[in-house]
C-alpha cells in the first residue's frame, strides 16, 4: 500500500486537494444558504416591526390629539370658572345675599383654599 502511495503521490495529492477544495466550496455554499435564510427571516421581522411601529405611531398620534382636545376643553372650563368667580367676588354689597358667603366658601374649597368658617355662618 505504501508503495502504491509513493508511486502515485501526485495523483493522490491532487485528488486530496480537489476533495478539500470541493468540501470547502460545499461548506461555503451551505453558509451562504444559511445566511440567505437568516436574511429573509430578518426582513420579515423588520416588516413586522415596521407595521407594529406604524400602528403604535397612529395610536400615539390619536391619543395626543385627544389629550390636546381635553386640554383645550379644560382651559376653556378654567377660564369660564375664573370669570364666574370674578363676577361672584366682585359683586357689590347690594347683590350680596345671605347665600353669598356659603357660595364663596364652596368655591374656595373647589380651588383648594381653606374656607373661612366665620364667614359661612
mmCIF file of N, CA, C and O in Angstrom, residues 19-32:
data_model
loop_
_atom_site.group_PDB
_atom_site.id
_atom_site.type_symbol
_atom_site.label_atom_id
_atom_site.label_comp_id
_atom_site.label_asym_id
_atom_site.label_seq_id
_atom_site.Cartn_x
_atom_site.Cartn_y
_atom_site.Cartn_z
ATOM 1 N N UNK A 19 -10.603 17.183 -3.322
ATOM 2 C CA UNK A 19 -11.626 16.829 -2.333
ATOM 3 C C UNK A 19 -11.736 17.922 -1.277
ATOM 4 O O UNK A 19 -12.849 18.301 -0.869
ATOM 5 N N UNK A 20 -10.593 18.437 -0.813
ATOM 6 C CA UNK A 20 -10.612 19.524 0.153
ATOM 7 C C UNK A 20 -11.246 20.780 -0.443
ATOM 8 O O UNK A 20 -12.039 21.468 0.221
ATOM 9 N N UNK A 21 -10.922 21.104 -1.681
ATOM 10 C CA UNK A 21 -11.494 22.270 -2.356
ATOM 11 C C UNK A 21 -13.009 22.108 -2.507
ATOM 12 O O UNK A 21 -13.772 23.043 -2.222
ATOM 13 N N UNK A 22 -13.453 20.905 -2.918
ATOM 14 C CA UNK A 22 -14.879 20.653 -3.059
ATOM 15 C C UNK A 22 -15.581 20.771 -1.696
ATOM 16 O O UNK A 22 -16.664 21.347 -1.588
ATOM 17 N N UNK A 23 -14.978 20.220 -0.658
ATOM 18 C CA UNK A 23 -15.554 20.302 0.684
ATOM 19 C C UNK A 23 -15.648 21.743 1.161
ATOM 20 O O UNK A 23 -16.658 22.153 1.742
ATOM 21 N N UNK A 24 -14.593 22.515 0.911
ATOM 22 C CA UNK A 24 -14.603 23.924 1.316
ATOM 23 C C UNK A 24 -15.676 24.698 0.565
ATOM 24 O O UNK A 24 -16.410 25.497 1.147
ATOM 25 N N UNK A 25 -15.790 24.445 -0.756
ATOM 26 C CA UNK A 25 -16.819 25.126 -1.568
ATOM 27 C C UNK A 25 -18.215 24.719 -1.097
ATOM 28 O O UNK A 25 -19.116 25.562 -0.997
ATOM 29 N N UNK A 26 -18.409 23.440 -0.789
ATOM 30 C CA UNK A 26 -19.717 22.983 -0.291
ATOM 31 C C UNK A 26 -20.049 23.651 1.033
ATOM 32 O O UNK A 26 -21.193 24.067 1.271
ATOM 33 N N UNK A 27 -19.054 23.750 1.927
ATOM 34 C CA UNK A 27 -19.280 24.391 3.217
ATOM 35 C C UNK A 27 -19.622 25.865 3.039
ATOM 36 O O UNK A 27 -20.523 26.391 3.691
ATOM 37 N N UNK A 28 -18.928 26.564 2.136
ATOM 38 C CA UNK A 28 -19.221 27.966 1.849
ATOM 39 C C UNK A 28 -20.623 28.122 1.262
ATOM 40 O O UNK A 28 -21.349 29.052 1.601
ATOM 41 N N UNK A 29 -21.010 27.197 0.398
ATOM 42 C CA UNK A 29 -22.353 27.234 -0.185
ATOM 43 C C UNK A 29 -23.413 27.066 0.906
ATOM 44 O O UNK A 29 -24.437 27.753 0.911
ATOM 45 N N UNK A 30 -23.140 26.145 1.822
ATOM 46 C CA UNK A 30 -24.064 25.946 2.943
ATOM 47 C C UNK A 30 -24.149 27.216 3.801
ATOM 48 O O UNK A 30 -25.243 27.604 4.231
ATOM 49 N N UNK A 31 -23.019 27.846 4.048
ATOM 50 C CA UNK A 31 -23.003 29.083 4.829
ATOM 51 C C UNK A 31 -23.809 30.181 4.134
ATOM 52 O O UNK A 31 -24.570 30.919 4.767
ATOM 53 N N UNK A 32 -23.645 30.294 2.831
ATOM 54 C CA UNK A 32 -24.380 31.311 2.060
ATOM 55 C C UNK A 32 -25.878 31.040 2.129
ATOM 56 O O UNK A 32 -26.686 31.963 2.336
#
